[in-house]
Coordinates of C-alpha atoms in Angstrom, one line a residue:
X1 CA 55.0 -42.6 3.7
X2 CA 53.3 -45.3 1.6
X3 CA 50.3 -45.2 4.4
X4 CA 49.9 -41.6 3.9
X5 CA 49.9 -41.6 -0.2
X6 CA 46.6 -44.9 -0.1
X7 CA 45.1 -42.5 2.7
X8 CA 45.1 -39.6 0.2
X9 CA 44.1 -41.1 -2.9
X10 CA 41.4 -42.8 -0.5
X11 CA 40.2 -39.3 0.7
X12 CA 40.4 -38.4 -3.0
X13 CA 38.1 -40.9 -3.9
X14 CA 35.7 -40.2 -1.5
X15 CA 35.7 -36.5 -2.6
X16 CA 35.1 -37.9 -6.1
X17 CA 32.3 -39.6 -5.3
X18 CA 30.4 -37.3 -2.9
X19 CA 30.6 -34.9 -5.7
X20 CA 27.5 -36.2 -7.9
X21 CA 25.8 -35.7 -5.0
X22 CA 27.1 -32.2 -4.4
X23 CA 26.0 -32.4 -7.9
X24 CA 22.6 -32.8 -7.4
X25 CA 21.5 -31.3 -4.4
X26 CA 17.9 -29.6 -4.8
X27 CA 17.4 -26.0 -5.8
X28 CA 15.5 -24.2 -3.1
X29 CA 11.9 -24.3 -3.9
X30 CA 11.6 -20.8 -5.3
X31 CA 8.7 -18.5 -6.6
X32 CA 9.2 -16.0 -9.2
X33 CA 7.1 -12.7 -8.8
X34 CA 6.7 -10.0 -11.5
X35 CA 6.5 -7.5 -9.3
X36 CA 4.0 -4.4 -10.1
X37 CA 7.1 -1.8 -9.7
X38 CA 10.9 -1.3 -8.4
X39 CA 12.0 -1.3 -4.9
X40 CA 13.3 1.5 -3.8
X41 CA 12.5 2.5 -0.6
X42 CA 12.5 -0.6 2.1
X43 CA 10.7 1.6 4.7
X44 CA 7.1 0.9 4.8
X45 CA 6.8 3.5 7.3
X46 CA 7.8 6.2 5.6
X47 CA 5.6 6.1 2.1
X48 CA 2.5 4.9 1.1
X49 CA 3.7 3.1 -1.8
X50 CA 2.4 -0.2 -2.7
X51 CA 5.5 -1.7 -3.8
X52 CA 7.0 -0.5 -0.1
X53 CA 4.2 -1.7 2.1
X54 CA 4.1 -5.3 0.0
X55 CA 7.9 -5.6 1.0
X56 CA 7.1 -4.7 4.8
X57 CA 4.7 -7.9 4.7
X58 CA 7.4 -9.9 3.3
X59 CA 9.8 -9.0 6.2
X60 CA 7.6 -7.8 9.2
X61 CA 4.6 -8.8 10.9
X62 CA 2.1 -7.0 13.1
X63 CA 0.4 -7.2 16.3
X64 CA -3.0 -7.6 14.8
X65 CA -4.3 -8.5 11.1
X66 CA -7.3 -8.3 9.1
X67 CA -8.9 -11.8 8.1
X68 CA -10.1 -11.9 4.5
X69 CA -14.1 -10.9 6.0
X70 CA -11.9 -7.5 7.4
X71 CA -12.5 -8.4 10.6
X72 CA -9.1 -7.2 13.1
X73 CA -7.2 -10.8 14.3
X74 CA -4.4 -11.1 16.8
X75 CA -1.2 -11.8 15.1
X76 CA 2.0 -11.1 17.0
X77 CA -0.5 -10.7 19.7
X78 CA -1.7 -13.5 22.2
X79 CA -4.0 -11.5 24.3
X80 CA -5.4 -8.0 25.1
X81 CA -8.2 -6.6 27.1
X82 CA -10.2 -3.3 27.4
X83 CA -12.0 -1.9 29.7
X84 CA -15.8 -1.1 29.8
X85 CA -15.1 2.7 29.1
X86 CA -12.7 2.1 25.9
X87 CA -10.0 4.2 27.5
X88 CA -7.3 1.1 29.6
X89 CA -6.2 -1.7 26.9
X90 CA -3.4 -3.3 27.5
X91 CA -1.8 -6.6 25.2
X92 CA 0.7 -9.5 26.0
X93 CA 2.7 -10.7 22.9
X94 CA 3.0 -14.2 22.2
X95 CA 6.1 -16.1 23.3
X96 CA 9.5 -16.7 21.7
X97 CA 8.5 -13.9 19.0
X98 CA 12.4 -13.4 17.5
X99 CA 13.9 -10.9 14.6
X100 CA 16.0 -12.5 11.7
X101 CA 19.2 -12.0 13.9
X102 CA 17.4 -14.3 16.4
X103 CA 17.1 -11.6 19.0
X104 CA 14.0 -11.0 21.2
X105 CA 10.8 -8.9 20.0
X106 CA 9.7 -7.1 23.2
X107 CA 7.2 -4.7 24.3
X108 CA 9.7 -2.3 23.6
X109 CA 10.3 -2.9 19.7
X110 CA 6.4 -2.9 20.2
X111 CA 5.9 0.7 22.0
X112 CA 8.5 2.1 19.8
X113 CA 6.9 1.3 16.3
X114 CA 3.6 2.4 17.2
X115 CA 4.7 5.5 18.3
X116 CA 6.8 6.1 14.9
X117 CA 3.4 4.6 13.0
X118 CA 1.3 7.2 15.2
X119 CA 3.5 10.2 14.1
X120 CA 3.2 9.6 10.3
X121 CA -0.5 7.9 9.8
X122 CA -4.2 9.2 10.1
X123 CA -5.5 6.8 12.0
X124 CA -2.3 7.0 14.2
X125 CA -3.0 10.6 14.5
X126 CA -6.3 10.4 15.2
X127 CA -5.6 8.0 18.2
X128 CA -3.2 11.1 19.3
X129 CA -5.8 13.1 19.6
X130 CA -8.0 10.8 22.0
X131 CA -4.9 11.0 24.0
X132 CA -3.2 7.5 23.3
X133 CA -0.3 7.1 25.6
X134 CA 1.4 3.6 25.1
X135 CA 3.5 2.4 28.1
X136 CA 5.7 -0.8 28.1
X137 CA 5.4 -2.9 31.3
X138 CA 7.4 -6.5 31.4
X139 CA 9.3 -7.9 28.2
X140 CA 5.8 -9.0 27.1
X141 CA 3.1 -6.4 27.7
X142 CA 2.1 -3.0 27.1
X143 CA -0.3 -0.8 27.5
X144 CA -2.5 1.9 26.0
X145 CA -4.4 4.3 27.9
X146 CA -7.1 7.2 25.8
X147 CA -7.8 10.3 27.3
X148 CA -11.4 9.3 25.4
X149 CA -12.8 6.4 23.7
X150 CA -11.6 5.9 20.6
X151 CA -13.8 2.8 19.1
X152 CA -11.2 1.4 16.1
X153 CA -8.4 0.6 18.4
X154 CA -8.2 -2.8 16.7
X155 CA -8.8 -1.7 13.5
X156 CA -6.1 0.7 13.6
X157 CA -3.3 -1.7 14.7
X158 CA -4.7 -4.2 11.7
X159 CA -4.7 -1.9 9.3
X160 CA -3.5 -3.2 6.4
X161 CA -2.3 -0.6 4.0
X162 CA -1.3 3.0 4.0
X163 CA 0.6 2.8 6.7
X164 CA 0.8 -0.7 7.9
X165 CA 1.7 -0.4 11.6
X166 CA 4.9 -3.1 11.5
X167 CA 7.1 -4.0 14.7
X168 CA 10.5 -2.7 14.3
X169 CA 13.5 -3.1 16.5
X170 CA 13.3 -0.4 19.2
X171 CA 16.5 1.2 17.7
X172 CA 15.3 1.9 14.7
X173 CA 11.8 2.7 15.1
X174 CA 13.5 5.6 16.9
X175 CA 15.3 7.0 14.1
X176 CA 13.5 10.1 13.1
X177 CA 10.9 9.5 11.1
X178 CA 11.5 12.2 8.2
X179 CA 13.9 9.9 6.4
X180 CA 13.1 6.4 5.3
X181 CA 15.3 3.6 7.1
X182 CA 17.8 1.8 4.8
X183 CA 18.4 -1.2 7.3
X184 CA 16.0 -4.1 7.4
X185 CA 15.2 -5.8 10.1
X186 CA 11.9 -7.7 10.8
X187 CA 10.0 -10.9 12.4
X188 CA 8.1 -11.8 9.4
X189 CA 8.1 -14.5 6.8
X190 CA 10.9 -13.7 4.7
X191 CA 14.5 -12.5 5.6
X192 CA 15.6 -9.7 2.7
X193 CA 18.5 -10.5 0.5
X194 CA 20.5 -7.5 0.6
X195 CA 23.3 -9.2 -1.1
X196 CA 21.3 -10.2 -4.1
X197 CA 19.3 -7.1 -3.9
X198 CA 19.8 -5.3 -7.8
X199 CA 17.3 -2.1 -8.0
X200 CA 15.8 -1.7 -11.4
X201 CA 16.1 -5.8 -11.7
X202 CA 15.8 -8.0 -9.0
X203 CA 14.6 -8.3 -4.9
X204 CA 15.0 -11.4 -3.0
X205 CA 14.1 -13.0 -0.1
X206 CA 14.3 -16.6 1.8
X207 CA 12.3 -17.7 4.4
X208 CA 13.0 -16.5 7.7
X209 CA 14.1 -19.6 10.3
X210 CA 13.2 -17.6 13.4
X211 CA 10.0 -16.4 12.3
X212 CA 7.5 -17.7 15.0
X213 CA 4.4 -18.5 12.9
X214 CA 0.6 -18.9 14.4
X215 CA -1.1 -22.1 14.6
X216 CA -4.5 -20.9 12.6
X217 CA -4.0 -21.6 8.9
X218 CA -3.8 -18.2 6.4
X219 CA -7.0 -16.3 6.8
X220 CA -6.3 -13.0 4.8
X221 CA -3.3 -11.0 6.5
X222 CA -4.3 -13.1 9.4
X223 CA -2.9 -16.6 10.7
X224 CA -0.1 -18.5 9.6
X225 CA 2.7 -16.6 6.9
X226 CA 4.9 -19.4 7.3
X227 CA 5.7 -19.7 3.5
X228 CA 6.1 -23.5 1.7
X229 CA 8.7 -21.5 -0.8
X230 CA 12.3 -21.3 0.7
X231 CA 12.8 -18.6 -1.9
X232 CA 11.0 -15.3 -3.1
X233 CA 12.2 -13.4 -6.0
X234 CA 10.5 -9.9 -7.1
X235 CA 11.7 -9.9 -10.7
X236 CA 11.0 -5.8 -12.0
X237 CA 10.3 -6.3 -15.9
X238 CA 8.6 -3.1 -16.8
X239 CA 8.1 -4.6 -20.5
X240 CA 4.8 -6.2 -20.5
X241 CA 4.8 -8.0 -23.5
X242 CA 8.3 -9.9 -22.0
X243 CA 6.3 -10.2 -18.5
X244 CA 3.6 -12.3 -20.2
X245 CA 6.3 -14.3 -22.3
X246 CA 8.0 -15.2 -19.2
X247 CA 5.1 -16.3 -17.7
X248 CA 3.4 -18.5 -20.8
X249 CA 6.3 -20.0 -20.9
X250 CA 7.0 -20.9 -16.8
X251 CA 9.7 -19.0 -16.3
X252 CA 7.9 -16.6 -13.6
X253 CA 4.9 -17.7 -11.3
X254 CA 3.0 -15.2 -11.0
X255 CA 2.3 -11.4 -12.6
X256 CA 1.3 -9.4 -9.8
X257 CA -0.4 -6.2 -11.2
X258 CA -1.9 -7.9 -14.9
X259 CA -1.8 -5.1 -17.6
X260 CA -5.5 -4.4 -18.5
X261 CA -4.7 -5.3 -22.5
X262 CA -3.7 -8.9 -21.5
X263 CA -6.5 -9.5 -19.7
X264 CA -8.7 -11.0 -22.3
X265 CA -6.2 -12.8 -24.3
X266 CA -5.2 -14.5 -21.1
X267 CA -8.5 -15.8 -20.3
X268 CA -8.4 -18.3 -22.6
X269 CA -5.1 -19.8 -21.7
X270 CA -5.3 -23.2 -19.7
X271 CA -2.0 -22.9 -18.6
X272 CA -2.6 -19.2 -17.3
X273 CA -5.2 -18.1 -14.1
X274 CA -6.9 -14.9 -14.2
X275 CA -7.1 -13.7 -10.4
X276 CA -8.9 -10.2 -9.1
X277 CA -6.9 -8.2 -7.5
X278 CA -9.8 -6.3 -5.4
X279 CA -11.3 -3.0 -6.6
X280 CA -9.0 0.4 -7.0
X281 CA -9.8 4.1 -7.7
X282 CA -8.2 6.1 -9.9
X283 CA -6.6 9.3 -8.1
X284 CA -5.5 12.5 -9.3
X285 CA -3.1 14.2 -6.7
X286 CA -2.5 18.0 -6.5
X287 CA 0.0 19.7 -4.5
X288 CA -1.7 22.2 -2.4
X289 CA 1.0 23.9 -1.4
X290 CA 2.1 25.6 -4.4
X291 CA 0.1 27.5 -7.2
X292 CA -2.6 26.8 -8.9
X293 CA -3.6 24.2 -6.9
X294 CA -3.2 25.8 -3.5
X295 CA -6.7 27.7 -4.7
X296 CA -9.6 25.0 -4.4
X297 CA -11.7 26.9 -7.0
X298 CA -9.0 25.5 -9.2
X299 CA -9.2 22.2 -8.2
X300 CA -12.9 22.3 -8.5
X301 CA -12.3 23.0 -12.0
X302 CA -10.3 20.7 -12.9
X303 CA -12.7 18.2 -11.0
X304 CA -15.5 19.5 -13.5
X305 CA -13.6 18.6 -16.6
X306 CA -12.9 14.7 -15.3
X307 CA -14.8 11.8 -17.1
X308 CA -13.9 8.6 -15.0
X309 CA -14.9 6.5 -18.0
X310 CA -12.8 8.1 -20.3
X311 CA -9.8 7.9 -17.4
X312 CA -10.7 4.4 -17.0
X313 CA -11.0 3.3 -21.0
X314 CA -7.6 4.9 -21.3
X315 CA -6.4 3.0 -18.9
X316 CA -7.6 -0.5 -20.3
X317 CA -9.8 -2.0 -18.4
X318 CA -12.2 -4.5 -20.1
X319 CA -16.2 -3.2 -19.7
X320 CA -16.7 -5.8 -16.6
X321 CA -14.4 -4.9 -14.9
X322 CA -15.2 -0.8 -14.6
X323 CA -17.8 1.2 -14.0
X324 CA -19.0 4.0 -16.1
X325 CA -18.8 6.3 -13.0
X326 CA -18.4 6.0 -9.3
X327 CA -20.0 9.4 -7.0
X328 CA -18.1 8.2 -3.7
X329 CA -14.7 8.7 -2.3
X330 CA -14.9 5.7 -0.6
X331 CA -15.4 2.9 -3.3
X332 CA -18.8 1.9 -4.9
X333 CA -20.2 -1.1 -3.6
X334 CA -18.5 -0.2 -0.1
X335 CA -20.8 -0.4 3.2
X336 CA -19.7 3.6 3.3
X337 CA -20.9 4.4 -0.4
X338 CA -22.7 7.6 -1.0
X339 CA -23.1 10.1 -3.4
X340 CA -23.1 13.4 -1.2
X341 CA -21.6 16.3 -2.8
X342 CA -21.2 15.0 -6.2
X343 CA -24.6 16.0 -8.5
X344 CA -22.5 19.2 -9.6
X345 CA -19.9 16.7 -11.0
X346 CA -21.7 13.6 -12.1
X347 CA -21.3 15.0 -15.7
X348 CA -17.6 16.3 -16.8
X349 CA -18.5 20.0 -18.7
X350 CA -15.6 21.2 -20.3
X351 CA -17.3 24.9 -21.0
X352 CA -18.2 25.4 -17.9
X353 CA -14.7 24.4 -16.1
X354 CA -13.4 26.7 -18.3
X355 CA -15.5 29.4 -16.7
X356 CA -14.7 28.3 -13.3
X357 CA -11.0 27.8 -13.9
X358 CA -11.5 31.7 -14.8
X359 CA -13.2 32.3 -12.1
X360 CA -10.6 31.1 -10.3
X361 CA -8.1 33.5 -11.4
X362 CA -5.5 31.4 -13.2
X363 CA -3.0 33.2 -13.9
X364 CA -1.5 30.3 -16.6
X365 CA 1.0 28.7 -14.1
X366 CA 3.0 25.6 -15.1
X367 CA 2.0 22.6 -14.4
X368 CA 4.6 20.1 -14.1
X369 CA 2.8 16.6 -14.2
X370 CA 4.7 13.7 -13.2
X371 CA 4.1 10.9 -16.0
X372 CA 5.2 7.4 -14.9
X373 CA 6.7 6.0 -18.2
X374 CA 7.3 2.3 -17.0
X375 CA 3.7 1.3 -15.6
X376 CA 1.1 1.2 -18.8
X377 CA -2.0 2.0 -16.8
X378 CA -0.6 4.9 -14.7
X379 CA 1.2 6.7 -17.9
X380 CA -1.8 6.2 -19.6
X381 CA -4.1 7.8 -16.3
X382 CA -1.7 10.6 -16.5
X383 CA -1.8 11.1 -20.5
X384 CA -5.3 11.4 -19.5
X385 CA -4.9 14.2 -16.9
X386 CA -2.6 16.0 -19.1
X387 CA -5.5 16.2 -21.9
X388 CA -8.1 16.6 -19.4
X389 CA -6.0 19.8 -17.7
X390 CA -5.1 21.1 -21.5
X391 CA -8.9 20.9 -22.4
X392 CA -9.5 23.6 -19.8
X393 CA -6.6 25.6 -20.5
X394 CA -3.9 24.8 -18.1
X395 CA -0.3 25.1 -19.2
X396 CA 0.7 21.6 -18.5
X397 CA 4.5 20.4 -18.1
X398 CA 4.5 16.9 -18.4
X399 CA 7.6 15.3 -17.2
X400 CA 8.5 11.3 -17.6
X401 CA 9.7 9.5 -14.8
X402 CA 9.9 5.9 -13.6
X403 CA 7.1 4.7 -11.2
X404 CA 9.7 4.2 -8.3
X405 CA 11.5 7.9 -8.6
X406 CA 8.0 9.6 -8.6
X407 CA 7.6 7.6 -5.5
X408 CA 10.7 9.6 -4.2
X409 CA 10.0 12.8 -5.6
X410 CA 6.5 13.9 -4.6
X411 CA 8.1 13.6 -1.0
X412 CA 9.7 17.4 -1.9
X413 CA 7.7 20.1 -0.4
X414 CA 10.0 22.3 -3.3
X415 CA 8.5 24.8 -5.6
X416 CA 7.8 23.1 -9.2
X417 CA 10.4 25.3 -10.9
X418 CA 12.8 23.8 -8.0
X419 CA 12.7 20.1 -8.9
X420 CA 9.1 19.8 -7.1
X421 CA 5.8 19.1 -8.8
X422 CA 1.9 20.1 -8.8
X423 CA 0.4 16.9 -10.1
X424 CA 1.4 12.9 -10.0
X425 CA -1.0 10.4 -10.4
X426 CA -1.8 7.0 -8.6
X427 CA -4.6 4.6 -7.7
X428 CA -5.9 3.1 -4.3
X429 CA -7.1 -0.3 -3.7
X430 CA -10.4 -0.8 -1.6
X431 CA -8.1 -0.7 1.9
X432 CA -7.0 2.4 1.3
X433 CA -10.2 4.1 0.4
X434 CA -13.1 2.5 2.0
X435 CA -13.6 4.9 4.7
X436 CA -13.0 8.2 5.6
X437 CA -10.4 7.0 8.6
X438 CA -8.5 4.8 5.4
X439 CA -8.1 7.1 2.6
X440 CA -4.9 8.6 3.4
X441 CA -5.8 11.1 0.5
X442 CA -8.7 12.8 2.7
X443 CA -6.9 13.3 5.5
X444 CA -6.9 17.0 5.5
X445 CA -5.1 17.8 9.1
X446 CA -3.0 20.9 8.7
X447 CA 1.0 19.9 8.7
X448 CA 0.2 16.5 7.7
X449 CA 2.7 14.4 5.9
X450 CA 0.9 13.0 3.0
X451 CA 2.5 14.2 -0.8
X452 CA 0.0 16.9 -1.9
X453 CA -0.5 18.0 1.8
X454 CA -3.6 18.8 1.8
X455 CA -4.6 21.2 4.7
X456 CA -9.0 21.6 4.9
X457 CA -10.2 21.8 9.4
X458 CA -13.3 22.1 8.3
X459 CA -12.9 18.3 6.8
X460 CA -10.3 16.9 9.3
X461 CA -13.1 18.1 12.3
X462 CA -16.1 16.2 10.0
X463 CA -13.6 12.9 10.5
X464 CA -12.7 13.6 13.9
X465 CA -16.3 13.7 14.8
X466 CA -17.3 10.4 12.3
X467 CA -14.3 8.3 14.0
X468 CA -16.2 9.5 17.7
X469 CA -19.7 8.9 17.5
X470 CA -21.2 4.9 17.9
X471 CA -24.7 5.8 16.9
X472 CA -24.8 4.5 13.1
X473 CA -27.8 7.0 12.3
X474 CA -25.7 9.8 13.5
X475 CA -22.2 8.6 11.9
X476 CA -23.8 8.0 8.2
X477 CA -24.9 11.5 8.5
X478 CA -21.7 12.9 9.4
X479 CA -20.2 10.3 6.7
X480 CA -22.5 12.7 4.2
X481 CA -21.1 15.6 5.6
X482 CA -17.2 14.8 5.4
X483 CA -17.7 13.4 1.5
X484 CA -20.1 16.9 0.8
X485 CA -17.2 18.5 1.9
X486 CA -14.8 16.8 0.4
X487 CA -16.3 17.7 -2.8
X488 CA -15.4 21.3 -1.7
X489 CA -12.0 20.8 -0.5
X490 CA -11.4 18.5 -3.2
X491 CA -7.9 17.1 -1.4
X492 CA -7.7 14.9 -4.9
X493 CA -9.8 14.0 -7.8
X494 CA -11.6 10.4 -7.9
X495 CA -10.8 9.1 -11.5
X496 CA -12.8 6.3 -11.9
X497 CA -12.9 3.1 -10.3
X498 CA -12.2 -0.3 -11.7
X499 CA -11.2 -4.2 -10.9
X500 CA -7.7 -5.0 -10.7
X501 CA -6.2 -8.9 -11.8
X502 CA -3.4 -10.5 -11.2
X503 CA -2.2 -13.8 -13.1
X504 CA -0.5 -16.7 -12.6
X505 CA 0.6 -20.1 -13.7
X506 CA -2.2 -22.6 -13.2
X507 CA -0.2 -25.2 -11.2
X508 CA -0.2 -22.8 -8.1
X509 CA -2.2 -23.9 -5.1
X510 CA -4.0 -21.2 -2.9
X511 CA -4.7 -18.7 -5.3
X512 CA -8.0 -18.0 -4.0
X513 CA -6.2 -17.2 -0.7
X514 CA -4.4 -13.9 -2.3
X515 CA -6.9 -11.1 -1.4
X516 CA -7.5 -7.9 -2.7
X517 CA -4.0 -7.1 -4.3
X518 CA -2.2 -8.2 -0.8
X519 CA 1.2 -9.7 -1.5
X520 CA 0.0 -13.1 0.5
X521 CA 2.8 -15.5 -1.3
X522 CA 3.5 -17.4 1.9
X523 CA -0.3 -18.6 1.2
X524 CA 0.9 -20.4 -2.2
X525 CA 2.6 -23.6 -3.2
X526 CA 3.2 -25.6 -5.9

């Protein structure tokens, strides 16, 4: 009895003094993100969202990934061919590539994503129509086979925004794609914290033990993700002023979207960087299935009364860091630049929109305008459209919501009157408007799926034919012809363009590595 009371008080004491130890056992080595808006939707497949596809990169990888000169990299990939004609490809993926449950990616998972992607983006769709077939062959390969060349094969599987083609589990890139999925389950960087997960305050995620990394360092989306954090948290503080406090004061890393008024105090703040977050576009968004804006005269109209620098003044942008007034669809300063189609517009006339809005036949419908009330920039773009419309004489409704329930609500084909809508606004960062295959918004192909569904042949054949010819003569001239008609069809209205910024604490290594507003955090360290 004796021996078993010393063995307990000896098992006690040894408790006792492991427990300063316990004690002091290291946090994980965590980075705080203010993230630009709330999650909601953890399907990067199903919206265009930024704040959706920057959560696919934490969680997912791809087969291929754009360096930070643009050009296509394998990523899951470790080899593909094609053949002279354009039409056989086929890829092998790299061994041991696991999911966060430690099961096997296959060709499979790989098949099964990119025909879910293909059904939902343009450059997916326009691969359809070349006749892509994609066939699985061992555990490792697939194929693709075109019915006709189709010369951005690789630029299509790296694409980086829009629709981001991820690798999902085979099971549930076969759930229908007219509902977003609500499980996560991915190969990438980060595992998601479903647990911890607190919408309207908080996202996490840890690094992922079975993600399978490359051997090149971080090159853009390309190379390496394997993150030197063991912790990621998205903290949602839609107060800017308590964004920038928490920042000054080291209690969050890094800012992601910078609010345009804090840019120039923050420029003088040692402890703060000041990073670009790649050029963006202003876009106003009409639903084309429901009056007024079903009547392109009417959008015309409205496209006459817009003054990009006033939209981009409102919105706060410092004068080097936008431009006055930007004729392309397809980002100033971009190799595909051009002003066809846009002398009629280069000066907003209020008068004569009026007139053409008349024209028109504008009957004084309702506008219901979506305002988002919790991101400065956007509520201001759409204060902005709401005074732009009223100028003209549309009856404007405008209706406050946060950034992450417009998300969800200009999904509803429904009349305005029946909880739809008829205008939200948004802006598009240089991936997803540099080309008339990348801006989402110009993809005019009847029974699309894009909010605003915009429905033009005439355009969608003008991109068909750009994405099929290889003389660069002939495709700039048909790249003039798609933007003249785009000026006709007016799918949405370019509101001006401007430089985005990001900050962060000044300690952080491998800022310079975070590219064009990508969500590249596996690139930092402290």
């Amino acid at each position: 009895m004796k021996r078993r009371t010393l063995a307990a008080v000896a098992a006690l004491a040894l408790s006792a003094a492991c427990l300063p130890a316990l004690a002091q056992a290291p946090a994980p080595k965590t980075l705080k993100v203010v993230a630009h808006a709330d999650l909601k939707i953890l399907d990067p497949t199903f919206t265009t969202a930024y704040i959706s596809r920057n959560f696919g990169y934490m969680v997912y990888d791809t087969l291929f990934a754009q360096d930070s000169t643009g050009k296509p990299q394998p990523q899951m990939v470790e080899k593909y061919t094609a053949s002279k004609d354009g039409k056989q490809w086929s890829f092998t993926l790299r061994p041991g590539l696991k999911f966060s449950d430690g099961s096997a990616v296959t060709s499979a998972d790989a098949v099964a994503s990119l025909q879910r992607w293909a059904a939902r983006d343009s450059l997916g769709r326009a691969m359809t129509a070349s006749g892509a077939e994609w066939k699985q062959g061992d555990a490792r390969t697939f194929t693709l086979t075109l019915t006709e060349p189709f010369g951005m094969v690789l630029d299509a599987l790296a694409k980086p925004s829009g629709f981001p083609p991820v690798i999902l589990p085979e099971r549930l890139a076969r759930m229908p794609a007219t509902a977003p999925l609500t499980e996560v389950l991915g190969s990438g960087p980060f595992i998601f914290k479903r647990d911890e997960w607190v919408p309207g305050n908080k996202a996490v995620f840890v690094r992922n033990p079975n993600y399978v990394a490359r051997s090149e360092p971080p090159n853009g989306l390309a190379g390496s993700k394997k993150s030197n954090f063991e912790r990621v948290e998205w903290l949602y503080l839609p107060d800017s002023n308590s964004a920038i406090a928490a920042l000054k004061r080291g209690e969050v890393d890094i800012v992601e979207q910078l609010q345009p008024d804090y840019i120039a105090p923050l420029r003088t703040d040692s402890t703060v960087k000041i990073g670009s977050g790649g050029a963006y576009q202003g876009f106003l968004v009409m639903n084309q299935l429901h009056p007024p804006f079903n009547n392109p005269k009417v959008r015309q109209a409205l496209l006459q009364a817009v003054n990009q620098e006033r939209f981009v003044a409102a919105m706060g942008y410092p004068l080097d860091m936008r431009m006055a007034y930007c004729p392309t669809f397809f980002i100033c300063g971009s190799p595909n630049e051009t002003s066809a189609g846009a002398e009629p517009y280069r000066k907003a006339d209020v008068a004569k929109a009026k007139k053409m809005l008349a024209d028109a036949g504008y009957k004084g419908e309702k506008v219901v305008l979506l305002v988002p009330s919790d991101v400065p920039y956007l509520n201001a773009e759409a204060l902005m459209a709401a005074q732009t419309m009223k100028s003209i004489g549309i009856n404007v409704d405008a209706q406050n919501l946060d950034w992450a329930s417009i998300g969800a609500r200009r999904a509803k084909r429904d009349a305005p009157e029946a909880g739809g809508w008829n205008m939200y606004v948004t802006v598009a960062g240089e991936f997803d408007a540099n080309s008339p295959i990348s801006n989402a918004y110009l993809g005019a192909a009847c029974g699309n799926t894009l909010p605003g569904w915009p429905c033009d042949k005439q355009l969608d054949d003008l991109r068909t034919a750009w994405l099929k010819e290889t003389v660069p003569a002939k495709r700039r001239e048909l790249l003039d012809a798609f933007q003249a008609r785009a000026y006709e069809a007016v799918p949405y209205i370019n509101a001006g363009q401007y430089s985005a910024a990001f900050a962060a604490r000044a300690n952080l290594k491998g800022l310079d590595k975070l590219w064009a507003g990508m969500p590249m955090f596996w690139a930092l360290d402290r």
